[in-house]
Short mmCIF file of C-alpha atoms in Angstrom, two decimals:
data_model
loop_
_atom_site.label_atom_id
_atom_site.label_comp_id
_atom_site.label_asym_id
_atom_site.label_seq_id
_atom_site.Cartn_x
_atom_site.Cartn_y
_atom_site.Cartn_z
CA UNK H 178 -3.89 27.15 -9.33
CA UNK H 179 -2.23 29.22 -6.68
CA UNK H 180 1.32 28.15 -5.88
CA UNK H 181 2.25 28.60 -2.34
CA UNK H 182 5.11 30.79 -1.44
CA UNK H 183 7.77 29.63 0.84
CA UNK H 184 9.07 31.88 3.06
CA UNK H 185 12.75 33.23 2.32
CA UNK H 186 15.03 32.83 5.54
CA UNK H 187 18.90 32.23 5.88
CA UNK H 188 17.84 30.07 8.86
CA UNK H 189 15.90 27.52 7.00
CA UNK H 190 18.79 25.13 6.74
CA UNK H 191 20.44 25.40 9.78
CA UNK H 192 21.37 21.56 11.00
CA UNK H 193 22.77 20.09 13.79
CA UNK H 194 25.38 17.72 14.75
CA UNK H 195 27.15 16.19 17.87
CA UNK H 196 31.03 16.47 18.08
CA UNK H 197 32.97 12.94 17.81
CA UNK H 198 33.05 11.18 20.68
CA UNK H 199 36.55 12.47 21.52
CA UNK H 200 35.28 16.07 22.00
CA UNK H 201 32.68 14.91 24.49
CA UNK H 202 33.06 15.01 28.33
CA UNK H 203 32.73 11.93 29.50
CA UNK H 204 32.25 10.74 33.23
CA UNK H 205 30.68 13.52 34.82
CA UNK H 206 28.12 12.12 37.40
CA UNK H 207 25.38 14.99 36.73
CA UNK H 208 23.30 16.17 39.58
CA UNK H 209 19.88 13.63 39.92
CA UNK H 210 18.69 16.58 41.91
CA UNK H 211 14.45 17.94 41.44
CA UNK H 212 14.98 21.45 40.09
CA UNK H 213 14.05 22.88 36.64
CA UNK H 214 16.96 24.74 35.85
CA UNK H 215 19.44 24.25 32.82
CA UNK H 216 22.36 22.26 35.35
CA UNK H 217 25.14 23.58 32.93
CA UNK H 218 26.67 27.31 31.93
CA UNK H 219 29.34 27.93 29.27
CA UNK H 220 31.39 30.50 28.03
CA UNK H 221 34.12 31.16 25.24
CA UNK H 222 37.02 29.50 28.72
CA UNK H 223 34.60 27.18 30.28
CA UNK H 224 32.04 24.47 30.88
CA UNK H 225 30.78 24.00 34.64
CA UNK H 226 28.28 21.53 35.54
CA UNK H 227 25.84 20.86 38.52
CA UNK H 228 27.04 17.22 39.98
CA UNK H 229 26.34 14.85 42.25
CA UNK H 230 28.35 15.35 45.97
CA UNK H 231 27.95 14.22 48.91
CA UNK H 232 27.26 15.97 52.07
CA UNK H 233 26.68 18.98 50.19
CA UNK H 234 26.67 21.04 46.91
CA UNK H 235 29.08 21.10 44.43
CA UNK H 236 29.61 21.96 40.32
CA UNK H 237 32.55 21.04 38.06
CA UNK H 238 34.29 24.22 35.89
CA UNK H 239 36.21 22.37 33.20
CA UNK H 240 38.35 24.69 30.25
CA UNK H 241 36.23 24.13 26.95
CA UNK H 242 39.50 22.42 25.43
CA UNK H 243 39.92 19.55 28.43
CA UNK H 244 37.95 17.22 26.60
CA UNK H 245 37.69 13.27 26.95
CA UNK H 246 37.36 11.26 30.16
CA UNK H 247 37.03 13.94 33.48
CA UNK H 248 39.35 12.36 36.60
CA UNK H 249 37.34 11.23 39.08
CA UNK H 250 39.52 13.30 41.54
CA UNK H 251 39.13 16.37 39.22
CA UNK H 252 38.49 19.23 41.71
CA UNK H 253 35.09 20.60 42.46
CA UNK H 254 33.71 23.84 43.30
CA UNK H 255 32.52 22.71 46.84
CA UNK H 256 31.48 25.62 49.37
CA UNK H 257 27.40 25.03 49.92
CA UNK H 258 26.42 23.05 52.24
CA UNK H 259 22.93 21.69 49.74
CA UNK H 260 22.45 20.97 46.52
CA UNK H 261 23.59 23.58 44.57
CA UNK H 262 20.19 24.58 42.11
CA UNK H 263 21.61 27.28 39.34
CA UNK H 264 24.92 28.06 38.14
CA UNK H 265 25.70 31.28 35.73
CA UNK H 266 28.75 32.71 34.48
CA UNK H 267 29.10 36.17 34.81
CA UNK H 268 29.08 38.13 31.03
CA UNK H 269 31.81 40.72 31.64
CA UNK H 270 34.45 38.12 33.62
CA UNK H 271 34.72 35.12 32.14
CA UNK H 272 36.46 33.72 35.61
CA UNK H 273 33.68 34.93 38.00
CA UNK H 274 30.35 32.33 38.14
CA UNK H 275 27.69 32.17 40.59
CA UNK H 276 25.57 29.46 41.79
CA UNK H 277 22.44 29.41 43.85
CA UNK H 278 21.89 27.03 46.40
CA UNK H 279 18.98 25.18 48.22
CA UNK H 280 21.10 26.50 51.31
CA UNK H 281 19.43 29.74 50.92
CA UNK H 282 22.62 31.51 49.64
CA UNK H 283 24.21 32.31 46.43
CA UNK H 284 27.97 32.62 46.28
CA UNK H 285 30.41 34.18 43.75
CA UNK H 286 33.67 32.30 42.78
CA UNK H 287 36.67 32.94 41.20
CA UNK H 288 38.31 30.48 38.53
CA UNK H 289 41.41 30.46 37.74
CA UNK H 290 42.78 29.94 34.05
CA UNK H 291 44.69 26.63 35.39
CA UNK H 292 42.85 24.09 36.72
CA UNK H 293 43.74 23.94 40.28
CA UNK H 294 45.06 20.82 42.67
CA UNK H 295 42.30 20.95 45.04
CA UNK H 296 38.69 22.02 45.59
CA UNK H 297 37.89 25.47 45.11
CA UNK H 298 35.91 25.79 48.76
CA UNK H 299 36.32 29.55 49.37
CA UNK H 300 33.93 31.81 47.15
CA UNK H 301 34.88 35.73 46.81
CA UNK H 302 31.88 36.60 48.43
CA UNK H 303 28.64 35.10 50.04
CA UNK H 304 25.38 36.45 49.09
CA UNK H 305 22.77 36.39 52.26
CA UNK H 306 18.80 37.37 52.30
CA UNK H 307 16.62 34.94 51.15
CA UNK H 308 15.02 32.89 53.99
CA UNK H 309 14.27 29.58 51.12
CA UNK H 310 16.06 27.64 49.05
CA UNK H 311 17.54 29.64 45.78
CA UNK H 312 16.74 28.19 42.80
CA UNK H 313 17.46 31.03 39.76
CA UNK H 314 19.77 33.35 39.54
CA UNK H 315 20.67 35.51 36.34
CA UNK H 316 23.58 38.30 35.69
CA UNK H 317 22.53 42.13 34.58
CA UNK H 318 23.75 42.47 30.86
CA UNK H 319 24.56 45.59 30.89
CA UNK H 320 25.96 46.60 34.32
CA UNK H 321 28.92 45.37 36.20
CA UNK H 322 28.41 43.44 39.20
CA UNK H 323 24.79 43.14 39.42
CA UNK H 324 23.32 39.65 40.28
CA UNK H 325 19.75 38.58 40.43
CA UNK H 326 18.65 35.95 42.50
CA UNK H 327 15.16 34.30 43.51
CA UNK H 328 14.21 32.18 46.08
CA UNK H 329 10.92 29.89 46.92
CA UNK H 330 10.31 33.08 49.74
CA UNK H 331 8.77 34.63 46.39
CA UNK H 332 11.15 37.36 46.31
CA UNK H 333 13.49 38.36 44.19
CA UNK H 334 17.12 40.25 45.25
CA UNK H 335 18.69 42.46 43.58
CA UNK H 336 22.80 42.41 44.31
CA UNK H 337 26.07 44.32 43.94
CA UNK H 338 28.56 41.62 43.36
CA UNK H 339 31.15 44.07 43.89
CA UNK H 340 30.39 45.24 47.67
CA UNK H 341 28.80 42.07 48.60
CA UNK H 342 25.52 44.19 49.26
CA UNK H 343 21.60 44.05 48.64
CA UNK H 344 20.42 46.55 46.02
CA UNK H 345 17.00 46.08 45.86
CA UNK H 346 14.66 43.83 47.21
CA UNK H 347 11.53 42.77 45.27
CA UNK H 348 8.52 41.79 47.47
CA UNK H 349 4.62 41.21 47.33
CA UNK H 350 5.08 40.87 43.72
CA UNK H 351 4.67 36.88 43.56
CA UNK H 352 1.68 35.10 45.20
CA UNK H 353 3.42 31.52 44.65
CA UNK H 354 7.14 29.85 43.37
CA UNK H 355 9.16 32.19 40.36
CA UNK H 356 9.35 29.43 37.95
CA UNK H 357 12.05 31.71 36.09
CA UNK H 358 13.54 34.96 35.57
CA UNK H 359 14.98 37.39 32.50
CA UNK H 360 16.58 40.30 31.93
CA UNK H 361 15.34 42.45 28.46
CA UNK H 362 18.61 43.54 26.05
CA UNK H 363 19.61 46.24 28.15
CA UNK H 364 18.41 45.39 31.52
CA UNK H 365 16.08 48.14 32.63
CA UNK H 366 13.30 45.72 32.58
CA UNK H 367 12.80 41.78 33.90
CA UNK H 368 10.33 39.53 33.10
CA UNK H 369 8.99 36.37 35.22
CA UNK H 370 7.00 33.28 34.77
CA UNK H 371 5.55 31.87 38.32
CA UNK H 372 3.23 28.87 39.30
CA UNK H 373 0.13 31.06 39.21
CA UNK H 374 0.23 31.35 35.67
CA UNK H 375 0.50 35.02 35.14
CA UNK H 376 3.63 36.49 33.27
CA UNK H 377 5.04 39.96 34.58
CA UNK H 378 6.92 42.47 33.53
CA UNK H 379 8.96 44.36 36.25
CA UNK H 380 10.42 47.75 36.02
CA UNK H 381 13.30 46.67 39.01
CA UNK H 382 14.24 50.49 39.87
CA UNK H 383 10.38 51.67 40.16
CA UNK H 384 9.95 48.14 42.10
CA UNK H 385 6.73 48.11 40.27
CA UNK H 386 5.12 45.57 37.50
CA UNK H 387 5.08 47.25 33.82
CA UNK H 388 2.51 44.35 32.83
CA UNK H 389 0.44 41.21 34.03
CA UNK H 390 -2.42 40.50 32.41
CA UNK H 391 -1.51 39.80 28.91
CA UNK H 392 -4.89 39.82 26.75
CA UNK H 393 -4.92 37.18 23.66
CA UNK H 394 -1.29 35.90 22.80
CA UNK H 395 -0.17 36.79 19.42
CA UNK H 396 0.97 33.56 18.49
CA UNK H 397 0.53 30.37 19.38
CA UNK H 398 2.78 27.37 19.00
CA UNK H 399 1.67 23.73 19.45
CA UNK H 400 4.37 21.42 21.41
CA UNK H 401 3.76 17.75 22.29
CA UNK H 402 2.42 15.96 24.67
CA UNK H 403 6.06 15.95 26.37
CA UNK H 404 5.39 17.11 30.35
CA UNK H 405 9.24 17.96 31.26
CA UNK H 406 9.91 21.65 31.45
CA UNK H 407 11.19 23.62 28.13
CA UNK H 408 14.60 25.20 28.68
CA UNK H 409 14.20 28.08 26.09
CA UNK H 410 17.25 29.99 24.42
CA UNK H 411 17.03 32.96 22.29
CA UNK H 412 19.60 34.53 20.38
CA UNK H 413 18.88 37.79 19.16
CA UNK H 414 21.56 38.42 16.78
CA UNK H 415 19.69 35.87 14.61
CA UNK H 416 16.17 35.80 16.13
CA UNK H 417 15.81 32.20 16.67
CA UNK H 418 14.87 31.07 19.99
CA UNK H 419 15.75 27.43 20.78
CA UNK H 420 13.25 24.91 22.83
CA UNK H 421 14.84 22.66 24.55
CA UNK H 422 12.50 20.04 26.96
CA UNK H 423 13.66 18.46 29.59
CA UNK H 424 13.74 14.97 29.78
CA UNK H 425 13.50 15.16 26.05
CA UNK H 426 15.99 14.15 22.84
CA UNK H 427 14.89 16.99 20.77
CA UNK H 428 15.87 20.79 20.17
CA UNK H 429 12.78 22.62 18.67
CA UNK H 430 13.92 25.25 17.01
CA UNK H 431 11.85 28.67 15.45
CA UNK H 432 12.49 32.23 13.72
CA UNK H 433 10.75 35.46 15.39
CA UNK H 434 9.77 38.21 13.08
CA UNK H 435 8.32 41.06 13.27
CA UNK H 436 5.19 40.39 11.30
CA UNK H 437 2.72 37.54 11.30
CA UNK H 438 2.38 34.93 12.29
CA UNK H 439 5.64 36.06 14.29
CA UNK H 440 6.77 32.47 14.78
CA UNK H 441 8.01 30.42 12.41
CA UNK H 442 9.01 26.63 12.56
CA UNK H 443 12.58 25.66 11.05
CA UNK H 444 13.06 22.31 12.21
CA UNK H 445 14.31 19.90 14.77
CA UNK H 446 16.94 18.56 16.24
CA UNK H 447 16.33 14.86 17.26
CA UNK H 448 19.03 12.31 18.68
CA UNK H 449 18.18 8.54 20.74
CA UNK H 450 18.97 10.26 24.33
CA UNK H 451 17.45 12.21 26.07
CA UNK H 452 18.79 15.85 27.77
CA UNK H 453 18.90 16.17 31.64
CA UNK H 454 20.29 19.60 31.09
CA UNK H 455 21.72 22.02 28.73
CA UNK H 456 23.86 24.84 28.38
CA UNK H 457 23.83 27.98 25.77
CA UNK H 458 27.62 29.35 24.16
CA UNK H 459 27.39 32.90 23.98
CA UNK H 460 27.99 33.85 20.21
CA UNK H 461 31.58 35.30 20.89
CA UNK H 462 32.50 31.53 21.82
CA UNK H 463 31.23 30.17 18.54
CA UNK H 464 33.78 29.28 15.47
CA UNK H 465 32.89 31.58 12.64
CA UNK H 466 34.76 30.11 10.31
CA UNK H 467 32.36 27.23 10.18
CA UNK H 468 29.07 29.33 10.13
CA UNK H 469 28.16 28.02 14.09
CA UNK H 470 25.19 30.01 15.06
CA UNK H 471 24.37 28.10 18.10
CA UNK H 472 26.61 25.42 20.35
CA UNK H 473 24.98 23.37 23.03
CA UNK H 474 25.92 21.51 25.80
CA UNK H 475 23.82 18.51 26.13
CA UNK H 476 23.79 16.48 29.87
CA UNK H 477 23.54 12.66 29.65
CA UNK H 478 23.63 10.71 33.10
CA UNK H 479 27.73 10.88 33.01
CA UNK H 480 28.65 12.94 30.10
CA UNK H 481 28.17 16.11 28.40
CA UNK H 482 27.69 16.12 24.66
CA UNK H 483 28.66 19.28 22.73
CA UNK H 484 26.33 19.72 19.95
CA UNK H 485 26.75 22.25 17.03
CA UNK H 486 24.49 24.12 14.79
CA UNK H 487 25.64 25.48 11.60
CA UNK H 488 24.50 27.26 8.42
CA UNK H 489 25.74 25.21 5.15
CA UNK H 490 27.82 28.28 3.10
CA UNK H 491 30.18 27.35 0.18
CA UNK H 492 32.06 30.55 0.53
CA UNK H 493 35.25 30.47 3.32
CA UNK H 494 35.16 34.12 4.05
CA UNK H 495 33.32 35.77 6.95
CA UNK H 496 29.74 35.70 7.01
CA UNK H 497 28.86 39.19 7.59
CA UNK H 498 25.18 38.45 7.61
CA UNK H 499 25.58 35.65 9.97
CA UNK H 500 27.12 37.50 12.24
CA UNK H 501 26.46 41.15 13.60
CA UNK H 502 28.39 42.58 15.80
CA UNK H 503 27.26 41.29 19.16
CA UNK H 504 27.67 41.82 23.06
CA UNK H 505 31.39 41.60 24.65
CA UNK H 506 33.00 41.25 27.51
CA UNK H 507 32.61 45.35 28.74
CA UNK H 508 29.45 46.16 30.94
CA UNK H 509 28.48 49.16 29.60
CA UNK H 510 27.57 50.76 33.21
CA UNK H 511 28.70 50.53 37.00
CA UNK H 512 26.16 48.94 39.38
CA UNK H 513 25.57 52.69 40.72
CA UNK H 514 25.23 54.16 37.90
CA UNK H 515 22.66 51.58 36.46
CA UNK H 516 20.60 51.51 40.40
CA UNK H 517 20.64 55.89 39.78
CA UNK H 518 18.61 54.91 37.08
CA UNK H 519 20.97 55.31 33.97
CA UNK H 520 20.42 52.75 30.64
CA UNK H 521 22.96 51.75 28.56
CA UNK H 522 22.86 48.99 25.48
CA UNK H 523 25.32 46.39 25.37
CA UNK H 524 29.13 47.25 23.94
CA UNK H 525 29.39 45.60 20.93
CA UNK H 526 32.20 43.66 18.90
CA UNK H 527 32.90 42.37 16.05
CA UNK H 528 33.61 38.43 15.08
CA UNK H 529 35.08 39.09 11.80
CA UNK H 530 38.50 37.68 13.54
CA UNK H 531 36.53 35.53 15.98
CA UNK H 532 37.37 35.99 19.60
CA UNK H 533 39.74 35.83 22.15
CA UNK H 534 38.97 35.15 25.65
CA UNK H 535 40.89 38.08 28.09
CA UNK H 536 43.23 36.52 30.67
CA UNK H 537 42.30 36.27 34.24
CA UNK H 538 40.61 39.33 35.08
CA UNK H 539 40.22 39.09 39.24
CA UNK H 540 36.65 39.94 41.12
CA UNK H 541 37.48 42.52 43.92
CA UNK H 542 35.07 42.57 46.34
CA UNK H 543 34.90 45.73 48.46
CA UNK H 544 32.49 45.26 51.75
CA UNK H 545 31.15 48.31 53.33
CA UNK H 546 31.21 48.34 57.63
CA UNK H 547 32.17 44.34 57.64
CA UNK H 548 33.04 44.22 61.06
CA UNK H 549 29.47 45.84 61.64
CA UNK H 550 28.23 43.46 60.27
CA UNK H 551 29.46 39.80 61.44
CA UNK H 552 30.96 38.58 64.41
CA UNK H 553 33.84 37.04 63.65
CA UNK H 554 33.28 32.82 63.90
CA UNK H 555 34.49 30.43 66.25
CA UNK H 556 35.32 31.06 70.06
CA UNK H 557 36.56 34.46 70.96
CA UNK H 558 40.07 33.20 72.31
CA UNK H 559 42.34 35.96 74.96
CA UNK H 560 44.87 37.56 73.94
CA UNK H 561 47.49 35.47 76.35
CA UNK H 562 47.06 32.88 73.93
CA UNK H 563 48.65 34.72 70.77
CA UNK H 564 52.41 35.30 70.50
CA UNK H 565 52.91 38.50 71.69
CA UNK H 566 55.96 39.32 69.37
CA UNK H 567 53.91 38.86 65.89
CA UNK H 568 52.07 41.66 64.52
CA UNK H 569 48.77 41.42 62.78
CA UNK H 570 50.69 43.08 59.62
CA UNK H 571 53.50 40.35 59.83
CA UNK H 572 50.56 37.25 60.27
CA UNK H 573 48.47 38.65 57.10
CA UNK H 574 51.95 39.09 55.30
CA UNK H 575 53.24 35.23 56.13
CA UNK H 576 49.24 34.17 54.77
CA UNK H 577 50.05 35.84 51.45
CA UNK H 578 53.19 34.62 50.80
CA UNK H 579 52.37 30.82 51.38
CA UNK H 580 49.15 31.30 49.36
CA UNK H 581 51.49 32.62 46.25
CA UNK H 582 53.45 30.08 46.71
CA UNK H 583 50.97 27.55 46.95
CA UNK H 584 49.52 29.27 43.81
CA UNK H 585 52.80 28.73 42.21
CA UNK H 586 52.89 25.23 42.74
CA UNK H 587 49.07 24.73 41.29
CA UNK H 588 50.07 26.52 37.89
CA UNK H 589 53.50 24.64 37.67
CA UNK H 590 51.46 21.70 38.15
CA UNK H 591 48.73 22.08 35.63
CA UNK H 592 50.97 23.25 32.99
CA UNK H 593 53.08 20.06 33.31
CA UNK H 594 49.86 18.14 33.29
CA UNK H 595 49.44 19.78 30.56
CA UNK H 596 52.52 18.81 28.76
CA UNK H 597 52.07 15.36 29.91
CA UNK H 598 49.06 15.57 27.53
CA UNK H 599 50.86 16.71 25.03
CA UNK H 600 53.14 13.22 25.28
CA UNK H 601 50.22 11.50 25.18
CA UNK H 602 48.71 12.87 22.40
CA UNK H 603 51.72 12.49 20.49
CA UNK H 604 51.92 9.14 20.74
CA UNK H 605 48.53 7.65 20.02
#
């Protein structure tokens, strides 16, 4: 008789579990709008979520630790004028997030550490070229600055963040809609799913595809009979990519190796409700002292559901095998350097003390000609009409000082909100 051998793997136990129902956001009215794209991005300060607004588009940035019951005058990030489709934090700022829009632009904002008093309505910079609505957009992992979007006009743009300028522009490549878009470890290649079934792999520099026609695949993986989209997340620091459907209750979840059959089933998270959305923690905002290798952030209808998947160790010290050293905060190149054609892999870091989010680091935006390039809005009023005793110098000065003042106020006001909490707290 032959005994079959089961397969050795760390990840063979992994389980998951929803937080109590304290450490869930709760009233969040979660966009109902037609788009298959995640609706939520985290990171080691933040959760933001695609909502509901009218008259417009709009996403909610709440800090990780402002759990419970949202206000339902809680500010919003409110500057497109559609239904905002994709939201993304950027990698190397964990303040600066973009979000694409069915407005045909994608705009850049700037979060501050305190939650502010009113809408945030002005983004750093506005992102125009695609003549559709934008439905994906992705950040470069390696170099700073450098945004990806694409639109249902096929193409996809390639952006400096930093000078509010195209980089490249990827046409004729895609016969029908870019169903999605990702970068390789060290971006110097993309690769893209689209409604007419082919998968390519783009070389973005050469503008040219690496690969199309993929001959027999080397493994394949029966799902169910489930017809909502699968959000997919891979982490490669363990290998295990994460299947997540839409309109589903389940997380499917597998190990990759490097010999076959290459993909290998662990198991299968299952809960009553199902997901509208879902966001991914990067694995410097996971708690290593509880062996998390993978925190989600399930959508419901009006809340958002944190759940957390761990690996059962007895032993309290640092689980070196659980956790190599993985990407930070630094991009590894400037958006130049990386367009000249230069690689770089991601700077690593180590978790062995787990990880702590840099303050405020602010997104300067330098634009090249901008005068050239925009008239300025509004009717062109004569000069009679402005007081001929102020200078321009004196105007932009007085602007400044109200907005740090104004600033001022909003931080004096969250932290006592803050406190306030902290009275609360204390007496339940």
């Amino acid at each position: 008789m032959s005994r079959r051998v089961v397969r050795q793997s760390k990840f063979r136990h992994v389980f998951g579990q929803p937080v109590k129902a304290d450490q869930m956001y709760e009233d969040i009215r979660v966009s109902k709008v037609t788009w298959d794209s995640s609706f939520c991005a985290v990171n080691p300060k933040f959760v933001a979520i695609i909502v509901e607004s009218g008259g417009g588009g709009a996403f909610i940035v709440l800090p990780l630790a402002k759990t419970g019951r949202v206000d339902k005058n809680h500010p919003l990030v409110t500057g497109h004028t559609a239904p905002v489709l994709d939201i993304d934090w950027c990698p190397h700022n964990d303040n600066v997030i973009a979000s694409a829009s069915e407005d045909t632009t994608v705009m850049v904002w700037q979060i501050p550490d305190y939650v502010p008093v009113r809408n945030i309505t002005e983004p750093v910079v506005t992102l125009e070229g695609h003549s559709k609505r934008v439905g994906i957009i992705s950040w470069h992992p390696t170099a700073r600055n450098v945004l990806l979007s694409a639109g249902c006009d096929n193409l996809v743009i390639l952006w400096n963040v930093g000078t509010g300028e195209m980089l490249l522009v990827l046409e004729d490549m895609h016969t029908d809609l870019i169903y999605n878009v990702g970068w390789n470890r060290n971006g110097s290649l993309l690769v893209t799913t689209c409604k007419d079934k082919k998968v390519r792999v783009i070389d973005p520099r050469k503008q040219e595809i690496v690969a199309k026609n993929f001959e027999e695949p080397i493994a394949l993986q029966e799902m169910d009979t489930s017809n909502g989209v699968l959000l997919p997340f891979y982490d490669p620091d363990s290998s295990v990519v994460y299947l997540c459907g839409k309109g589903d209750s389940s997380i499917r979840y597998f190990e990759i190796t490097d010999e076959a059959p290459y993909v290998h089933y662990l198991n299968t998270y299952s809960s009553k409700e199902p997901q509208r959305g879902m966001g991914f923690m990067p694995k410097r905002g996971l708690d290593v002292s509880k062996c998390e290798i993978a925190r989600f952030f399930k959508l419901h209808e009006r809340k958002c559901e944190p759940i957390v998947m761990t690996v059962p160790r007895k032993s309290d010290l640092f689980q070196d095998d659980l956790y190599p050293d993985t990407p930070g905060p630094e991009p590894a190149l400037e958006a130049d350097e990386w367009l000249s054609g230069k690689d770089a892999e991601p700077i690593l870091i180590s978790l062995r003390d787990g990880y702590v989010p840099v303050k405020n680091r602010e997104l300067k935006v330098v634009k090249k000609n901008i005068l050239d390039n925009k008239p300025p809005p509004g009717p062109r009023r004569s000069h009679s009409t402005c007081e001929p005793d102020v200078t321009l110098e004196e105007v932009l000065e007085e602007i400044r000082a109200l907005k740090e003042t104004v600033q001022a106020q909003e931080k004096r006001i969250s932290d006592l909100e803050n406190k306030l909490c902290q009275f609360t707290n204390g007496t339940d």
